[in-house]
PDB file of C-alpha atoms in Angstrom:
ATOM      1  CA  MET B  32      -9.457  22.781  28.718  1.00 87.00           C
ATOM      2  CA  LEU B  33      -7.688  21.050  25.840  1.00 89.00           C
ATOM      3  CA  ILE B  34      -4.094  21.883  24.972  1.00 90.00           C
ATOM      4  CA  SER B  35      -1.793  20.182  22.468  1.00 89.00           C
ATOM      5  CA  GLU B  36       1.728  19.009  23.127  1.00 89.00           C
ATOM      6  CA  SER B  37       3.086  21.144  20.260  1.00 88.00           C
ATOM      7  CA  TRP B  38       1.442  24.291  21.699  1.00 89.00           C
ATOM      8  CA  LEU B  39       2.965  23.638  25.097  1.00 87.00           C
ATOM      9  CA  LYS B  40       6.395  22.889  23.655  1.00 86.00           C
ATOM     10  CA  SER B  41       6.290  26.072  21.568  1.00 88.00           C
ATOM     11  CA  TRP B  42       6.316  27.946  24.923  1.00 88.00           C
ATOM     12  CA  LEU B  43       8.660  25.576  26.765  1.00 84.00           C
ATOM     13  CA  ASP B  44      12.326  24.856  26.144  1.00 85.00           C
ATOM     14  CA  THR B  45      12.177  21.144  26.968  1.00 85.00           C
ATOM     15  CA  ASP B  46      12.652  17.700  25.497  1.00 86.00           C
ATOM     16  CA  LEU B  47      10.675  15.996  28.262  1.00 88.00           C
ATOM     17  CA  PRO B  48       8.092  13.425  27.164  1.00 90.00           C
ATOM     18  CA  ILE B  49       4.471  14.503  27.504  1.00 90.00           C
ATOM     19  CA  GLU B  50       3.948  12.174  30.488  1.00 91.00           C
ATOM     20  CA  ASP B  51       6.661  14.005  32.471  1.00 91.00           C
ATOM     21  CA  ILE B  52       5.250  17.406  31.490  1.00 88.00           C
ATOM     22  CA  SER B  53       1.843  16.169  32.653  1.00 90.00           C
ATOM     23  CA  GLU B  54       3.318  15.171  36.020  1.00 91.00           C
ATOM     24  CA  VAL B  55       4.995  18.570  36.456  1.00 89.00           C
ATOM     25  CA  LEU B  56       1.731  20.367  35.616  1.00 88.00           C
ATOM     26  CA  THR B  57      -0.255  18.226  38.060  1.00 89.00           C
ATOM     27  CA  MET B  58       2.283  18.776  40.846  1.00 89.00           C
ATOM     28  CA  SER B  59       2.110  22.536  40.234  1.00 85.00           C
ATOM     29  CA  GLY B  60      -1.667  22.599  40.733  1.00 85.00           C
ATOM     30  CA  ILE B  61      -2.917  22.261  37.150  1.00 87.00           C
ATOM     31  CA  GLU B  62      -4.570  18.849  37.101  1.00 88.00           C
ATOM     32  CA  VAL B  63      -4.102  16.835  33.912  1.00 90.00           C
ATOM     33  CA  ASP B  64      -7.231  14.729  33.535  1.00 91.00           C
ATOM     34  CA  SER B  65      -6.117  12.730  30.472  1.00 92.00           C
ATOM     35  CA  ILE B  66      -3.600  12.463  27.650  1.00 91.00           C
ATOM     36  CA  ASP B  67      -5.107  11.413  24.318  1.00 90.00           C
ATOM     37  CA  SER B  68      -4.085  11.334  20.664  1.00 88.00           C
ATOM     38  CA  VAL B  69      -5.735  13.716  18.202  1.00 87.00           C
ATOM     39  CA  ALA B  70      -7.428  10.761  16.465  1.00 88.00           C
ATOM     40  CA  PRO B  71      -8.230   7.207  17.526  1.00 90.00           C
ATOM     41  CA  ALA B  72      -6.013   4.375  16.344  1.00 89.00           C
ATOM     42  CA  PHE B  73      -6.227   3.284  12.705  1.00 92.00           C
ATOM     43  CA  SER B  74      -3.657   1.844  10.339  1.00 92.00           C
ATOM     44  CA  ASN B  75      -2.798   1.561   6.634  1.00 93.00           C
ATOM     45  CA  VAL B  76      -4.713   4.709   5.621  1.00 94.00           C
ATOM     46  CA  VAL B  77      -2.772   6.773   3.085  1.00 95.00           C
ATOM     47  CA  SER B  78      -3.187   9.788   0.851  1.00 95.00           C
ATOM     48  CA  GLY B  79      -4.427   9.062  -2.652  1.00 94.00           C
ATOM     49  CA  LYS B  80      -5.421  10.899  -5.803  1.00 95.00           C
ATOM     50  CA  ILE B  81      -8.558   9.970  -7.716  1.00 95.00           C
ATOM     51  CA  ILE B  82      -7.566   9.487 -11.347  1.00 95.00           C
ATOM     52  CA  GLU B  83     -10.905   8.429 -12.803  1.00 94.00           C
ATOM     53  CA  VAL B  84     -14.521   8.125 -11.678  1.00 94.00           C
ATOM     54  CA  LYS B  85     -16.993   5.911 -13.570  1.00 94.00           C
ATOM     55  CA  GLN B  86     -20.592   4.995 -12.853  1.00 91.00           C
ATOM     56  CA  HIS B  87     -21.034   1.496 -11.408  1.00 89.00           C
ATOM     57  CA  PRO B  88     -22.817  -0.627 -14.019  1.00 89.00           C
ATOM     58  CA  ASN B  89     -25.085  -2.352 -11.475  1.00 87.00           C
ATOM     59  CA  ALA B  90     -25.871   0.433  -8.994  1.00 85.00           C
ATOM     60  CA  ASP B  91     -27.142   4.000  -9.403  1.00 85.00           C
ATOM     61  CA  ARG B  92     -25.488   5.393  -6.258  1.00 90.00           C
ATOM     62  CA  LEU B  93     -22.110   3.676  -6.530  1.00 92.00           C
ATOM     63  CA  LYS B  94     -19.060   4.776  -8.492  1.00 93.00           C
ATOM     64  CA  ILE B  95     -15.918   2.940  -9.566  1.00 92.00           C
ATOM     65  CA  CYS B  96     -12.875   5.033  -8.646  1.00 94.00           C
ATOM     66  CA  THR B  97      -9.367   4.543  -9.949  1.00 94.00           C
ATOM     67  CA  VAL B  98      -7.034   5.848  -7.249  1.00 95.00           C
ATOM     68  CA  ASP B  99      -3.275   6.390  -7.180  1.00 95.00           C
ATOM     69  CA  VAL B 100      -1.925   5.465  -3.727  1.00 94.00           C
ATOM     70  CA  GLY B 101       1.644   4.866  -4.870  1.00 92.00           C
ATOM     71  CA  SER B 102       0.236   2.112  -7.056  1.00 93.00           C
ATOM     72  CA  VAL B 103      -3.060   2.317  -8.921  1.00 95.00           C
ATOM     73  CA  ILE B 104      -6.077   0.550  -7.395  1.00 94.00           C
ATOM     74  CA  GLU B 105      -9.783   0.431  -8.177  1.00 94.00           C
ATOM     75  CA  LEU B 106     -12.407   0.688  -5.516  1.00 94.00           C
ATOM     76  CA  ILE B 107     -16.114   1.228  -5.152  1.00 93.00           C
ATOM     77  CA  CYS B 108     -17.410   4.379  -3.452  1.00 92.00           C
ATOM     78  CA  GLY B 109     -20.900   5.621  -2.668  1.00 90.00           C
ATOM     79  CA  ALA B 110     -19.992   9.125  -1.485  1.00 91.00           C
ATOM     80  CA  PRO B 111     -21.680  11.968  -3.390  1.00 89.00           C
ATOM     81  CA  ASN B 112     -18.614  14.256  -3.390  1.00 91.00           C
ATOM     82  CA  VAL B 113     -16.205  11.988  -5.341  1.00 93.00           C
ATOM     83  CA  ILE B 114     -14.555  13.797  -8.275  1.00 93.00           C
ATOM     84  CA  GLU B 115     -11.498  13.286 -10.458  1.00 93.00           C
ATOM     85  CA  ASN B 116      -8.193  14.869  -9.341  1.00 93.00           C
ATOM     86  CA  MET B 117      -9.351  14.942  -5.720  1.00 94.00           C
ATOM     87  CA  TYR B 118      -6.837  14.022  -3.002  1.00 95.00           C
ATOM     88  CA  VAL B 119      -8.426  11.642  -0.525  1.00 95.00           C
ATOM     89  CA  ALA B 120      -7.834   9.420   2.506  1.00 93.00           C
ATOM     90  CA  CYS B 121      -7.699   5.837   1.258  1.00 95.00           C
ATOM     91  CA  ALA B 122      -7.790   2.732   3.449  1.00 94.00           C
ATOM     92  CA  LYS B 123      -5.832   0.067   1.627  1.00 93.00           C
ATOM     93  CA  ASN B 124      -6.343  -3.678   1.842  1.00 92.00           C
ATOM     94  CA  GLY B 125      -5.448  -4.741   5.398  1.00 91.00           C
ATOM     95  CA  ALA B 126      -6.319  -1.397   6.991  1.00 92.00           C
ATOM     96  CA  VAL B 127      -7.930  -1.377  10.417  1.00 93.00           C
ATOM     97  CA  LEU B 128     -10.253   1.564  11.141  1.00 93.00           C
ATOM     98  CA  PRO B 129     -11.632   2.722  14.526  1.00 92.00           C
ATOM     99  CA  GLY B 130     -14.100   0.215  15.904  1.00 90.00           C
ATOM    100  CA  ASN B 131     -11.834  -2.614  14.656  1.00 92.00           C
ATOM    101  CA  ILE B 132     -13.277  -2.403  11.132  1.00 91.00           C
ATOM    102  CA  LYS B 133     -10.987  -4.404   8.850  1.00 94.00           C
ATOM    103  CA  ILE B 134     -10.716  -3.460   5.174  1.00 92.00           C
ATOM    104  CA  LYS B 135     -10.234  -6.286   2.717  1.00 91.00           C
ATOM    105  CA  ASP B 136     -10.647  -6.899  -0.987  1.00 89.00           C
ATOM    106  CA  THR B 137     -14.285  -7.484  -1.824  1.00 86.00           C
ATOM    107  CA  LYS B 138     -16.875  -7.382  -4.610  1.00 87.00           C
ATOM    108  CA  LEU B 139     -19.772  -4.952  -4.590  1.00 85.00           C
ATOM    109  CA  ARG B 140     -22.520  -5.822  -7.031  1.00 87.00           C
ATOM    110  CA  GLY B 141     -20.126  -7.838  -9.166  1.00 84.00           C
ATOM    111  CA  VAL B 142     -17.235  -5.330  -9.302  1.00 84.00           C
ATOM    112  CA  ALA B 143     -13.997  -5.813  -7.326  1.00 84.00           C
ATOM    113  CA  SER B 144     -12.994  -3.190  -4.762  1.00 89.00           C
ATOM    114  CA  PHE B 145      -9.458  -3.079  -3.364  1.00 93.00           C
ATOM    115  CA  GLY B 146      -9.841  -0.559  -0.557  1.00 92.00           C
ATOM    116  CA  MET B 147     -12.078   2.184   0.774  1.00 93.00           C
ATOM    117  CA  LEU B 148     -12.201   5.973   0.521  1.00 94.00           C
ATOM    118  CA  CYS B 149     -12.692   7.340   4.038  1.00 94.00           C
ATOM    119  CA  SER B 150     -14.625  10.199   5.587  1.00 92.00           C
ATOM    120  CA  GLU B 151     -13.553  12.087   8.700  1.00 92.00           C
ATOM    121  CA  LYS B 152     -16.292  10.295  10.642  1.00 92.00           C
ATOM    122  CA  GLU B 153     -15.074   6.836   9.601  1.00 92.00           C
ATOM    123  CA  LEU B 154     -11.566   7.744  10.822  1.00 92.00           C
ATOM    124  CA  GLY B 155     -12.850   9.156  14.121  1.00 90.00           C
ATOM    125  CA  ILE B 156     -11.534  12.638  13.320  1.00 88.00           C
ATOM    126  CA  SER B 157     -14.992  14.265  13.266  1.00 86.00           C
ATOM    127  CA  LYS B 158     -18.469  13.402  14.492  1.00 88.00           C
ATOM    128  CA  GLU B 159     -20.113  14.388  11.203  1.00 86.00           C
ATOM    129  CA  SER B 160     -19.245  14.035   7.561  1.00 82.00           C
ATOM    130  CA  ALA B 161     -20.666  15.131   4.225  1.00 83.00           C
ATOM    131  CA  GLY B 162     -18.729  12.569   2.190  1.00 89.00           C
ATOM    132  CA  ILE B 163     -15.199  11.392   1.737  1.00 92.00           C
ATOM    133  CA  MET B 164     -12.352  13.396   3.211  1.00 92.00           C
ATOM    134  CA  ASN B 165     -11.077  16.039   0.769  1.00 91.00           C
ATOM    135  CA  LEU B 166      -7.319  16.641   1.154  1.00 92.00           C
ATOM    136  CA  ASN B 167      -6.953  19.105  -1.745  1.00 91.00           C
ATOM    137  CA  TYR B 168      -6.333  22.009   0.648  1.00 90.00           C
ATOM    138  CA  LEU B 169      -3.072  20.361   1.772  1.00 88.00           C
ATOM    139  CA  ASN B 170      -1.361  20.767  -1.639  1.00 86.00           C
ATOM    140  CA  LEU B 171       0.124  17.288  -1.370  1.00 85.00           C
ATOM    141  CA  GLN B 172       3.216  16.604  -3.444  1.00 83.00           C
ATOM    142  CA  LYS B 173       3.010  12.814  -3.363  1.00 88.00           C
ATOM    143  CA  VAL B 174       0.562  10.044  -2.657  1.00 92.00           C
ATOM    144  CA  GLY B 175       0.854   6.884  -0.571  1.00 92.00           C
ATOM    145  CA  VAL B 176       1.934   8.759   2.571  1.00 93.00           C
ATOM    146  CA  SER B 177       0.381   7.757   5.909  1.00 92.00           C
ATOM    147  CA  LEU B 178      -2.551  10.008   6.840  1.00 92.00           C
ATOM    148  CA  ARG B 179      -1.435   9.924  10.487  1.00 92.00           C
ATOM    149  CA  GLU B 180       1.870  11.473   9.394  1.00 92.00           C
ATOM    150  CA  ILE B 181       0.343  14.076   7.032  1.00 92.00           C
ATOM    151  CA  LEU B 182      -2.186  15.370   9.582  1.00 91.00           C
ATOM    152  CA  ASN B 183      -0.032  14.751  12.696  1.00 89.00           C
ATOM    153  CA  LEU B 184      -2.794  12.606  14.202  1.00 90.00           C
ATOM    154  CA  ASP B 185      -0.486  11.004  16.785  1.00 89.00           C
ATOM    155  CA  GLU B 186       0.078  14.323  18.545  1.00 90.00           C
ATOM    156  CA  LYS B 187      -0.968  14.216  22.196  1.00 92.00           C
ATOM    157  CA  ILE B 188      -3.714  16.417  23.618  1.00 92.00           C
ATOM    158  CA  LEU B 189      -3.861  17.149  27.345  1.00 91.00           C
ATOM    159  CA  THR B 190      -7.225  17.607  29.041  1.00 92.00           C
ATOM    160  CA  LEU B 191      -6.681  20.018  31.924  1.00 90.00           C
ATOM    161  CA  LYS B 192      -9.022  20.610  34.851  1.00 89.00           C
ATOM    162  CA  ILE B 193      -8.689  24.301  35.609  1.00 87.00           C
ATOM    163  CA  THR B 194     -10.121  25.296  38.984  1.00 84.00           C
ATOM    164  CA  PRO B 195     -12.077  28.589  39.327  1.00 85.00           C
ATOM    165  CA  ASN B 196      -9.238  30.240  41.268  1.00 83.00           C
ATOM    166  CA  ARG B 197      -6.778  29.676  38.383  1.00 82.00           C
ATOM    167  CA  GLY B 198      -8.152  32.003  35.718  1.00 82.00           C
ATOM    168  CA  ASP B 199      -4.533  32.728  34.793  1.00 83.00           C
ATOM    169  CA  CYS B 200      -4.345  29.195  33.355  1.00 80.00           C
ATOM    170  CA  LEU B 201      -7.086  29.629  30.757  1.00 84.00           C
ATOM    171  CA  SER B 202      -4.542  30.168  27.980  1.00 82.00           C
ATOM    172  CA  VAL B 203      -1.467  28.359  26.667  1.00 82.00           C
ATOM    173  CA  ARG B 204       0.731  31.175  27.932  1.00 82.00           C
ATOM    174  CA  GLY B 205      -0.868  30.991  31.372  1.00 80.00           C
ATOM    175  CA  VAL B 206      -0.342  27.255  31.635  1.00 79.00           C
TER     176      VAL B 206
END
């Protein structure tokens, strides 16, 4: 069973770190198998707003996107769901994505690209993706904010091994 640190702490009046809570749970008979973050490690990925989308002059499936990430950058994107005024996850120059993929300035078919628009799959948040990550539902007030902060991706998730005789522990309240 998976349970988040924030769920547990909403029921507990404690300031203990998650490792100590894990130890207390294990000693009380609820085995904690692992403690993981919501998403794998990545860095320098921020929220951005697509200002303009133009067709790439040398490729049918690529688009040139002008993106505001606190400063305005241009990058090349091949995702089919890119539209203007869309809030997105943008890996800036120097970003490191899961799998140790390093983002750097490059040229694609003769046009400079200064970053990468990311999908949930590329960030390790989901196993599938239909295009770049759409953050419009978040009603963001500003751009250039770390995606880890916006989505609370550093929150810890406990994997609990619940034995058959502990049916009372199959809910947050029970735990």
